[in-house]
Amino acid sequence: MKQKKPKTQAVTPHRKPKKPKRLLAPWDKRRTVQSSIPYETMYDDGICYLGNSHYSLTFAVQDTNYVNVPEALQVGILEKYCKFLMALDDHSQLQIHVLSKPLARSTVHLQLPVPEGATELQKQCITDYNDAIADRLTGSDAYIQEKYMTFTVVESDYIQAKKHFERIDRDALSLLRAIGCQTRQMEKIPLLYLLREVYRPEDHSEISWLQMARTGIYDKDIIAPDTFETAVQGEQYIKLGDYYTRTLFLADFPQDISDGLIQQIVSLDEDILITINVQPQESQYAVQQLRKRLRMLDMEKANNLSRQSKAGVLIPEVPRDLQNALKAVETFLESLRTRDEKMVLANFLVYVRGKTPEEVDAVMKSVQDRVAAAGCSARPFRFDHENGLNSVVPLGRSDCFVSRTFTTSSIAAFVPFNVVEIVQDNGFSYGRNGRSNNVLTLNRKNYTNAHGFYFGTSGSGKSMGAKAEIWECYWRTGDKILIIDPDGEFIPLVEMMGGEVVDLSNSSTSHFNPFDINEYYGGDEDPNPVPLKSDFIISLIEITLNYHGGMDPITKSVIDKCVREIYQPYLSKPKQQNIPTFEDFYEALLRQESQEAQDLARALEIYVHGSLNLFNGRTNVDTENRVLCFSTRNLGKQLRVMGMSIIQDFCWNLISRNQAEKKTTWLWNDEIHHSLRNPTTAEWLMNSWKRGRKYGLIATGMTQEVRDVCRTEESKALIANSEFIMIYREKPDMIEDLSQVISLSEQQESFLLSCEPGTGLFKAGNNMVEFSNRFRRSELYQLFSTTVGRNDTDA
């Protein structure tokens, strides 16, 4: 349809004409499929040049809990969302995108492959696990929703556009982050993945700089469909490759718009992309237009009454439609004057597709039914199909003829937020979202502080959750796995995975050398590892010999002197054979003439030549095994604290070596409250939580005794430095302690008091969602379970 040329107006000599805005003309290139994708240039940082001084940039927006919070909190979220919309000026345009797609089309891969050489038991357990994953991916569980926002600005060049986007990030997007919606700028590679989701969804090939350099295929060539047909089935559809597509626009909006409209549409679990185009208007211009509109309506009202009087109507009345129009404009104008609102031009578009026209029509009918229930109508484009499509894709264009005026508060009613979804690439599976039923996948390596905790009463499912995580870590990564197991709960799982169980007891054949060391033991902070090892030996002897009042300075000096002496051969030639043992230290003490050294040697004799000589001699544990489990359930009372300190130091020795080899180390510490009760072992945990990130350590504690973790300010810091927390069913007094360090609402506290085994709250970074991580009875279930007599669906 040809547009009419706007009429020109005469300009009086004394009035300077207002400089018109540069308009972005609809995309008109049709020569090739690639040229039909409506942008000119895409820069490496994701900024796109659209033509005529228009630039766009897309941000991924993390969801926030809106649907499942109390109404007072919903009001607060809406108010802050309105402030975000108000922060946009009339020189920028906003697109809000909600993409619903099958999980199978994402880069999230949940099924575990069966490796060559796996034992029959391992194969069976992998099959059991994949069956459990398949159960989670049925029906609504197979779809995920992603949120994006695209901003378009008018600037003279790329540099000015980049500065404008930085201001938007600082001034506007910071208001979104204040309500828990973290944002991430979509650089070129992620943006190409997103655009390919629109144009050729079944292509799952890798997009990378290396791949583009190897193939010579760049940008539009990567994302363009094989064919682009715009006149299909009587010009009702656009055909992109094998897919028929249609774009719908919403119309006939009611006066009160439902804040659940978007959720109603995406809950269909279909291939759908929703885009809301928002163009803020300059305030003075908006008021002028509304006054002009009001004058026209007043004139129409007067003319209508006059016609009725001339026709002999005794009591002329204004038609109801005209009354409603007048009231709406007056209310709109009042909002701009008194409530500090803005006027925006907006449209609400829905993009649907399918392999056949019948599939598209079925989805379109479902969308129309959902919006009709909210008082709207959804109509397909009939002669502006391609401009409708170009206005949907996340490139910042609004080329279609459809638009309607809204205030910022009324456009905010199309709130895109639902519940927090945690679906991350290369993540482990942690069950299902308790609210949306979508899968939960998290990659802890994405977080600054990847450490974590499992809290829960006995029988709540926390041990099964930790075992499932260890299981995934073993099969999905090549990382090193360390497990401290005071009760022997993890032994069957470790043995099935081919790991080594180190059973520490007075009669054990396993030996640990507390003097084990490597050249990386001190880390980057201290290239000489001996002073740090000396400090450990002093602490070890202090807790072993029960120096309740603290060790005297002379004894500390004796120990330090002997430690430095016995490490001289190792420092000269750093090799395994030159690492000293407890017996070497004992003999060095005997060579000292001081009475303190002689007394110390006699006190330590039982640990060298006596019945408690478990830690004398060289280490005979296979440290090359990927999985090491330290079981201390049979360790005598006399050796328990000493043994735990030596295990911790042994773990640090492995962690520092792995870090030098660029390997990640995972450490799971069951019943961590035992270690937190002793100052020495607690100090090691706190240092590990603080320093571990630099050493590639991901540490996890499991306990039912929340009170011990919250006992001191130092131990509370462990939770503060953990961005991964799984909270299962809790007792009332434990919830009270937990609430001191984790913000829990009354609703969440009530949920934790009565939730079923295998369910609870999942905290990832600043987000918290309800989860369900349950397994049916199987071979794998027997390995995970530590409780007799559970039902088949218990976790």
PDB file of C-alpha atoms in Angstrom, residues 449 451 685-694 714 717-718 721:
ATOM      1  CA  ASN A 449      31.727 -17.639  44.548  1.00  0.00           C
ATOM      2  CA  HIS A 451      30.879 -22.624  46.871  1.00  0.00           C
ATOM      3  CA  LEU A 685      37.231 -24.232  56.027  1.00  0.00           C
ATOM      4  CA  MET A 686      36.943 -20.457  56.234  1.00  0.00           C
ATOM      5  CA  ASN A 687      40.252 -19.956  54.437  1.00  0.00           C
ATOM      6  CA  SER A 688      39.223 -22.452  51.769  1.00  0.00           C
ATOM      7  CA  TRP A 689      35.925 -20.638  51.175  1.00  0.00           C
ATOM      8  CA  LYS A 690      37.808 -17.326  50.856  1.00  0.00           C
ATOM      9  CA  ARG A 691      40.861 -18.434  48.866  1.00  0.00           C
ATOM     10  CA  GLY A 692      39.427 -21.407  47.016  1.00  0.00           C
ATOM     11  CA  ARG A 693      38.159 -19.508  43.978  1.00  0.00           C
ATOM     12  CA  LYS A 694      41.709 -18.567  42.977  1.00  0.00           C
ATOM     13  CA  GLU A 714      33.162 -16.037  60.787  1.00  0.00           C
ATOM     14  CA  ALA A 717      30.714 -15.753  56.194  1.00  0.00           C
ATOM     15  CA  LEU A 718      30.794 -19.247  54.683  1.00  0.00           C
ATOM     16  CA  ASN A 721      30.514 -16.481  50.264  1.00  0.00           C
TER      17      ASN A 721
END
